[in-house]
XYZ file of C-alpha atoms in Angstrom:
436
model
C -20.139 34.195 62.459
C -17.695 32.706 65.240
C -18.588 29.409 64.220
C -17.087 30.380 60.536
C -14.288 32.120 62.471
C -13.323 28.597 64.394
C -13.661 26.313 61.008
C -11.364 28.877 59.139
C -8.714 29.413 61.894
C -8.901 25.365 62.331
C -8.405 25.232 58.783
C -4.936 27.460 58.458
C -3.707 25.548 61.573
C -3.885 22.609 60.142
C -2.344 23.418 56.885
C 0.607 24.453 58.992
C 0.677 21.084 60.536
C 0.789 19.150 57.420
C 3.117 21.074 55.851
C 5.818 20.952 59.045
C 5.083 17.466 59.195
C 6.094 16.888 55.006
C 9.367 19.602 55.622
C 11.287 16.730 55.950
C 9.974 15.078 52.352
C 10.108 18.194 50.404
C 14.100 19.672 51.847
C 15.928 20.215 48.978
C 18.918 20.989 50.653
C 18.620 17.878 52.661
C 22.137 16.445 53.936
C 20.568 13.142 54.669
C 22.538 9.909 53.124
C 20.422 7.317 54.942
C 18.625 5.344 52.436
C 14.784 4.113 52.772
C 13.585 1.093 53.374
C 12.756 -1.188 50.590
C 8.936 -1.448 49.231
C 8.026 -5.016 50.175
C 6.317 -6.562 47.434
C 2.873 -8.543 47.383
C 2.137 -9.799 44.177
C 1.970 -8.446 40.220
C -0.832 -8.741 37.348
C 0.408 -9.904 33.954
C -1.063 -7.788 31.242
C -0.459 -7.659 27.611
C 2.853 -6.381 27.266
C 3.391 -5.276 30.766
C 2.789 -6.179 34.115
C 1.843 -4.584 37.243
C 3.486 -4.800 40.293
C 2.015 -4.686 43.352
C 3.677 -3.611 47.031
C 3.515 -1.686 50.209
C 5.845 1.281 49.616
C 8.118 1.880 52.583
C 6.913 3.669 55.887
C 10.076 6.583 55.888
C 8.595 10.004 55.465
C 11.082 11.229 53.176
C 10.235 8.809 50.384
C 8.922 10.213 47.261
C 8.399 7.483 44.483
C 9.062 3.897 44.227
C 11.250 3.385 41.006
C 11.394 -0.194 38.482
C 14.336 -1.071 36.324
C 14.996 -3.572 33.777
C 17.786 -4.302 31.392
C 16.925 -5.838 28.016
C 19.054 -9.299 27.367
C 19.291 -8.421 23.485
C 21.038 -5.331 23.760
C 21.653 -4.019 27.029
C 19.247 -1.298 26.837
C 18.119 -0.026 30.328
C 14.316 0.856 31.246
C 13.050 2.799 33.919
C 10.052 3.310 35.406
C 8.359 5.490 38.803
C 5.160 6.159 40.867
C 4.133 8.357 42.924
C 5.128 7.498 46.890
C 1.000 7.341 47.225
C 0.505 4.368 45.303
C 0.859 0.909 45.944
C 1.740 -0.220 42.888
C 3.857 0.380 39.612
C 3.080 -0.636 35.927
C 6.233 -1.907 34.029
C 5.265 -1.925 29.981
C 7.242 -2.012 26.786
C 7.782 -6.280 27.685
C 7.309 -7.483 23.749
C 8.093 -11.208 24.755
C 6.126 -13.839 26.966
C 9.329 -14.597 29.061
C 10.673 -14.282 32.262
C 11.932 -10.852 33.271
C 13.558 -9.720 36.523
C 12.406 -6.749 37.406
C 14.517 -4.221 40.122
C 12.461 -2.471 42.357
C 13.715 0.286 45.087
C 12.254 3.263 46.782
C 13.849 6.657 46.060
C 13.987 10.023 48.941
C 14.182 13.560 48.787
C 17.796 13.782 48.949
C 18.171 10.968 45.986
C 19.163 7.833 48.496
C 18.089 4.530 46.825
C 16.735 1.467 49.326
C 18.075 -1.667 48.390
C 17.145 -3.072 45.212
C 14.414 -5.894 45.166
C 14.383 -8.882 42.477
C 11.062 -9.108 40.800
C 10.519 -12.351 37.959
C 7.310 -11.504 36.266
C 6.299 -12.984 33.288
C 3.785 -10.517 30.740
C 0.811 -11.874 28.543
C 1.514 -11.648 24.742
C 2.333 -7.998 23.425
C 0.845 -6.122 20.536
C 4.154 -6.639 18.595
C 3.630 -10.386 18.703
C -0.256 -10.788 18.541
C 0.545 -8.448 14.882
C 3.625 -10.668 13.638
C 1.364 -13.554 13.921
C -1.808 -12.257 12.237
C 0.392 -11.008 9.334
C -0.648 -11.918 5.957
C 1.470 -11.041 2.863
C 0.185 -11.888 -0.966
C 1.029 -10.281 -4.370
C -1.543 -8.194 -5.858
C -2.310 -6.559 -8.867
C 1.468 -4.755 -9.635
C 1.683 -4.495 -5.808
C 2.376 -6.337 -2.789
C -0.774 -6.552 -0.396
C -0.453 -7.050 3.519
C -2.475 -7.553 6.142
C -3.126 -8.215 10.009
C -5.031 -7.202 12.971
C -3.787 -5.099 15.881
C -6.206 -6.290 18.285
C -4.847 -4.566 21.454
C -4.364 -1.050 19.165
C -1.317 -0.431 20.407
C 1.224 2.008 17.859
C 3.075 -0.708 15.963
C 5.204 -0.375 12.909
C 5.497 -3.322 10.100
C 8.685 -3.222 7.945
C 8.146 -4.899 4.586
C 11.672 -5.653 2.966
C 11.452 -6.943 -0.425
C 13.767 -7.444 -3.099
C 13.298 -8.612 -6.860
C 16.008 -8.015 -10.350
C 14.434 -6.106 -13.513
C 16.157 -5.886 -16.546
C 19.503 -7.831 -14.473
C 19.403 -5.326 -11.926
C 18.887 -6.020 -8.039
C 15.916 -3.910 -6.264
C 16.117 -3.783 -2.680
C 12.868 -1.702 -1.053
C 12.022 -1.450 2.489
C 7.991 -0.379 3.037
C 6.973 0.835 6.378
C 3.503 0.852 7.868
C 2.381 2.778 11.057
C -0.905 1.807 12.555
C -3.065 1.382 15.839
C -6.186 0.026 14.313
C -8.001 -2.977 14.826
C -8.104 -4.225 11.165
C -4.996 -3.286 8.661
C -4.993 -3.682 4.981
C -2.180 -2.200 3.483
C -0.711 -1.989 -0.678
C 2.848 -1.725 -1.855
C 1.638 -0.261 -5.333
C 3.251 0.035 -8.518
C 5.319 -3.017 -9.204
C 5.920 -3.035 -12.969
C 7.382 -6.269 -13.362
C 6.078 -9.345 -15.208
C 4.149 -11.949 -13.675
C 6.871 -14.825 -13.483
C 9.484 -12.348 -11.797
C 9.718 -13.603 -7.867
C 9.809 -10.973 -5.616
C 11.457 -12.024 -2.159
C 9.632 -10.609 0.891
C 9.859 -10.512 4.536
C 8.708 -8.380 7.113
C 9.121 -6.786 11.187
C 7.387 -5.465 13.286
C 8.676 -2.899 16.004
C 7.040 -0.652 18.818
C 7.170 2.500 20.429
C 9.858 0.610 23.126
C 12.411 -0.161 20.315
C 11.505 -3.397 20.738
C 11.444 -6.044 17.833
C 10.847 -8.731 16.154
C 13.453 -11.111 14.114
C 12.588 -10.713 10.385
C 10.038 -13.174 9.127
C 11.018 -14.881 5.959
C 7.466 -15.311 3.910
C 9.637 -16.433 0.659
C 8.768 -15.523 -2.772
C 5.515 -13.852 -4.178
C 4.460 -12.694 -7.693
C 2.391 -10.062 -8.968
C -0.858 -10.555 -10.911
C -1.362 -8.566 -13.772
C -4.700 -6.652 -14.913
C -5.759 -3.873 -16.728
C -9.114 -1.616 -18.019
C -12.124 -3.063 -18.310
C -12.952 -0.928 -21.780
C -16.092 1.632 -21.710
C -15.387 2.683 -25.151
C -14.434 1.632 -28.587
C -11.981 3.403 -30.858
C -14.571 5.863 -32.254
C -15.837 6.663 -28.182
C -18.905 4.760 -29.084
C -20.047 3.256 -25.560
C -19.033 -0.141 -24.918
C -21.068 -0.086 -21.286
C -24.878 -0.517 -21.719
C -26.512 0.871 -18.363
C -30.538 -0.051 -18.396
C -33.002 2.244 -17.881
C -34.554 3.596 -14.296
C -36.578 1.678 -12.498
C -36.695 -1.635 -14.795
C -35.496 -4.867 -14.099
C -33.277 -5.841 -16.562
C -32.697 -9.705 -15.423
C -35.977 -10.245 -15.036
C -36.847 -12.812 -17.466
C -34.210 -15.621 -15.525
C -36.436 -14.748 -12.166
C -34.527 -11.410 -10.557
C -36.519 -8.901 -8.984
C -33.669 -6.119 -8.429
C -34.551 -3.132 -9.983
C -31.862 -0.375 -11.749
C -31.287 2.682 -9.109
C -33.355 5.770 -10.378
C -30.127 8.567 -10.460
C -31.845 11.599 -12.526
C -33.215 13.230 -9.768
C -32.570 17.070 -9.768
C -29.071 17.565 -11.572
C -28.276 13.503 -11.281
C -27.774 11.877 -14.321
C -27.607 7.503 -13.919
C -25.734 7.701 -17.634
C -22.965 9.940 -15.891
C -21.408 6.759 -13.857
C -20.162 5.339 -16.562
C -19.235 8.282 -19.004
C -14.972 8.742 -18.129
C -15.722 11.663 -16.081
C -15.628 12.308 -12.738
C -17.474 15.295 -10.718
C -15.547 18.177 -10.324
C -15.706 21.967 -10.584
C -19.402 21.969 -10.456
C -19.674 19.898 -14.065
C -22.547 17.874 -12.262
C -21.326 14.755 -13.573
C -22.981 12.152 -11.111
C -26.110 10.023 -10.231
C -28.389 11.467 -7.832
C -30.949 8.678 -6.502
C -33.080 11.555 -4.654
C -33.642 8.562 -1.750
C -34.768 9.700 1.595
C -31.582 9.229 3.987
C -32.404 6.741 6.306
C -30.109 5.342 9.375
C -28.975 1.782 11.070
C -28.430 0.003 7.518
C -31.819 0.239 6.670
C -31.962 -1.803 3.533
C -34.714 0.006 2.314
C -32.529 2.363 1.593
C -30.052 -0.125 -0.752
C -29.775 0.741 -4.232
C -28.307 -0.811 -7.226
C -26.468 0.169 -10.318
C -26.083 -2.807 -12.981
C -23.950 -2.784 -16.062
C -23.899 -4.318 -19.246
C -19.961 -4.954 -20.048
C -20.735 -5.696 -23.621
C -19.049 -8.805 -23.178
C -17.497 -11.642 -20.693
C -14.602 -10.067 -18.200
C -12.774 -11.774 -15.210
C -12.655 -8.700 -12.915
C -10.033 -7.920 -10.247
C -10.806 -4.352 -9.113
C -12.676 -1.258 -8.732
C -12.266 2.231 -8.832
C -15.012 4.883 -7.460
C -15.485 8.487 -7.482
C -18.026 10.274 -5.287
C -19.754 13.095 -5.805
C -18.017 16.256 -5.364
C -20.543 19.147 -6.052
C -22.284 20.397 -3.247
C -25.129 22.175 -2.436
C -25.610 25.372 -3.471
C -22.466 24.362 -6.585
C -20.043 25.966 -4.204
C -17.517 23.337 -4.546
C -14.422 24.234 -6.407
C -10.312 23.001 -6.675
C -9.760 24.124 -2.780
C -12.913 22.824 -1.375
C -13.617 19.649 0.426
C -17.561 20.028 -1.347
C -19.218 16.926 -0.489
C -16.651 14.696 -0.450
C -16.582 11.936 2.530
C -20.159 13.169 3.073
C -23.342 11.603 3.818
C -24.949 12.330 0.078
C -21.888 9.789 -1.115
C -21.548 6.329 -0.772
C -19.244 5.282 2.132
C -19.775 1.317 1.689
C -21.047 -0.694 -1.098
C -21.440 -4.777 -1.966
C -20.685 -6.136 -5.463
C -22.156 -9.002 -7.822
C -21.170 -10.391 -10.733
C -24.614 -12.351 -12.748
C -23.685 -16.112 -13.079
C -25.047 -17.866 -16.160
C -24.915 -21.318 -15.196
C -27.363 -20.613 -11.596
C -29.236 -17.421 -13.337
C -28.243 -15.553 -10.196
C -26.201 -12.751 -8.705
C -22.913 -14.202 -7.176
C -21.835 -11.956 -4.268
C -18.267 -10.952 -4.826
C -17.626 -9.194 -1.867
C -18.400 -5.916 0.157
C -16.639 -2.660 0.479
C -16.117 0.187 2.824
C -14.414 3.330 1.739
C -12.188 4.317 4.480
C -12.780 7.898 6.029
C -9.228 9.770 6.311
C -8.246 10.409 9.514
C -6.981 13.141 11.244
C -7.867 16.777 10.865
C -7.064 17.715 7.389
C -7.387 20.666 5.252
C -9.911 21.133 2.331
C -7.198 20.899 -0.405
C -6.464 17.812 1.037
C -9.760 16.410 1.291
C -10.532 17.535 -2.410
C -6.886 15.438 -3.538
C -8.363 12.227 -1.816
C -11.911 12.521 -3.688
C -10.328 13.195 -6.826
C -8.176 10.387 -6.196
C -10.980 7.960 -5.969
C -10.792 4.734 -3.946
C -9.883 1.755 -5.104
C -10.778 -1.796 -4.070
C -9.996 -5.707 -4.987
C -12.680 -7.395 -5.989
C -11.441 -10.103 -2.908
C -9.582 -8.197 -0.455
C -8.161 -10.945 1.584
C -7.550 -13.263 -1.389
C -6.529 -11.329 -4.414
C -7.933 -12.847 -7.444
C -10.278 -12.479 -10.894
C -13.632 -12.985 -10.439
C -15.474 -16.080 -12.930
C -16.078 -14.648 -16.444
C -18.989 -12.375 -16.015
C -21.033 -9.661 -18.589
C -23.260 -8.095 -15.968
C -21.759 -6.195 -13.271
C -23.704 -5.110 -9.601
C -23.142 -2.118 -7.660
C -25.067 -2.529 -4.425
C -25.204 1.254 -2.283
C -25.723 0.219 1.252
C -24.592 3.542 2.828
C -23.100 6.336 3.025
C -20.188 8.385 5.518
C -22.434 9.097 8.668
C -21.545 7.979 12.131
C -20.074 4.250 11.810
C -21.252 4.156 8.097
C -24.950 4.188 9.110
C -26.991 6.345 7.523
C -28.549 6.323 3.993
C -26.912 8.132 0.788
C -27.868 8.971 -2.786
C -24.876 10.084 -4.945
C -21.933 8.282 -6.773
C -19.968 10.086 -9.881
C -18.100 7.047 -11.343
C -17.766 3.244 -11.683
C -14.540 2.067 -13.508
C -13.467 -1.396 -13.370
C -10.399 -3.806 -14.107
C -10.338 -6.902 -15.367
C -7.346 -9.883 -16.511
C -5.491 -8.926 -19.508
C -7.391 -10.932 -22.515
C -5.195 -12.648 -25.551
């Protein structure tokens, strides 16, 4: 029991100590005017945007952090920066260019004295804001403008796409922005209803959370390509679409083994992916595969839809609904229901059949992307209902060679990194170039 007594009485004693000896740091009312010493600096680490600076912080008691300053050449604008007095070092960021900057440092006390300023040149590795600008890609799409780049430090940048084109003799003047921190960025200016042969002049920025950016990048002029409804009924709503039946092969006789998805399982119907209707509101209007889920891209678990277009189409894009009845049919207008769910499919490949080789020509492969953020179910139901749409070549937008058969690979569904299995899809509808 003494022996607790001691420790405990040590204890408040030195407490007492300590905090006599750090009066002198923490006196608010301090009438001191005797600056520190300046932190003497050893050396600094470039790093992608920002460097750190290294130093031994002064030895007077009363200092309490070691402060960095730097004035931007382009406009003046003054940054500042502070640590704690404990550390030895101080992390300057926000530096967008690969240049020499001079850096201030100085050590700051209680009462608010300042040590002499010290003259730091450090030169930063390349920023996010740069590393984007030069990834940026910028084509014309299908009545839209399609950009792209990679933000591989994902660091918040924005990208500012001005363009400008005249309809009917009148200038249009638009400015798009994109936000993003993500490694890989495909964005669409949509809805450009202007013909083919109009130019559209475009350029684009890119700016960070530091106000810092670049000069606009000129990429000249771009044109839209045109497309429009692959057809899935005549006139009379006779089908145009011929879907073959469950579990046959319908290629075959030129050699292929892949075999039509079976979708009737339980309230699935295969001939409801190509009807004009889209699940909703408990109408169980979808293909249900009944396919054990399995994980890790499995491609057991692959299944394939193939359609008979009736006739030759060079396709451009895609458009996809996913199942949104759940289980149990409690899905309705203000429910999320299954949507962005395992049961749907999350990623998906696509063919077109090529006469002259008597093969499947891979067009390209798909990944539905998962919204982000923590969002309602109305707002989950609006993006399923929505549907996602896809070009038929992403990065180089473009018809596909004249093709009648038409391959919809299922490779999985929305599970953790879009790895496990899934067995539903409610619609396929697909564009193709305008025909004469």
């Amino acid at each position: 029991m003494k022996t607790k007594e001691f420790v405990f009485l040590f204890g408040i004693i030195l407490v007492l100590f300590a905090s006599c000896a750090e009066a002198p740091r923490y006196d608010i009312n301090s009438d001191d005017k005797v600056p520190p010493a300046a932190p003497v600096v050893s050396r600094y680490e470039p790093l992608n945007g920002a460097v750190q600076i290294f130093y031994t912080p002064p030895a007077d008691r009363d200092v309490i952090s070691v402060d960095a300053r730097y004035t931007r050449k382009s406009d003046g604008k003054v940054f500042r920066y502070s640590t704690s007095y404990f550390s030895n070092s101080i992390l300057v960021f926000g530096l967008a260019d690969t240049i020499v900057y001079d850096i201030q440092l100085y050590a700051v006390d209680r009462a608010g004295n300042h040590s002499p300023e010290i003259t730091v040149q450090v030169k930063p590795l390349e920023s996010a804001l740069m590393k984007v600008k030069r990834s940026m890609i910028i084509k014309g799409g299908f009545d839209a403008l399609f950009a792209k780049w990679e933000n591989e430090l994902r660091d918040n940048v924005n990208v500012l796409v001005d363009y400008s084109f005249t309809l009917n003799g009148a200038s249009k003047s638009f400015t798009k922005v994109f936000t993003s921190a993500t490694l890989e960025n495909r964005y669409y200016i949509p809805d450009l209803d202007i013909p083919p042969t109009s130019p559209i002049k475009v350029s684009f920025r890119v700016t960070d959370d530091y106000d810092n950016s670049t000069v606009p990048v000129e990429i000249g002029n771009l044109y839209v390509l045109k497309d429009t409804l692959v057809p899935k009924f005549d006139a009379d709503r006779n089908p145009l679409w011929t879907l073959p039946e469950s579990r046959t092969i319908p290629l075959a006789e030129y050699g292929d083994n892949v075999m039509q998805v079976f979708g009737n399982d339980m309230d699935g119907h295969i001939k409801k992916v190509v009807d004009g209707t889209i699940d909703q509101d408990n109408n169980l209007n979808y293909l249900y595969t009944g396919h054990p889920f399995a994980s890790f891209y499995d491609p057991s678990t692959y299944w394939n839809v193939m359609i008979d277009l009736g006739k030759e189409y060079e396709l451009s894009r895609i458009l996809t609904h996913q199942r949104h009845t759940a289980g149990g049919y409690e899905a309705d207008l203000a429910k999320r229901g299954a949507y962005y769910q395992s049961s749907n499919v999350g990623r998906y490949r696509m063919y077109r059949w090529d006469n002259e080789t008597n093969k499947w020509d891979t067009i390209s492969m798909h990944r539905i992307p998962m919204p982000q953020g923590m969002l309602a179910d109305l707002e989950w139901n609006r993006l399923g209902r929505a549907g996602d749409i896809a070009y038929m070549y992403p990065d180089d937008p473009k018809y596909t060679k004249p093709t009648r058969w038409f391959r919809y690979e299922a490779m999985s569904g929305f599970g953790p990194n879009y790895s496990d299995g899934c067995g539903s899809l409610s619609e396929i509808t697909l564009y193709c170039k305008k025909q004469n």
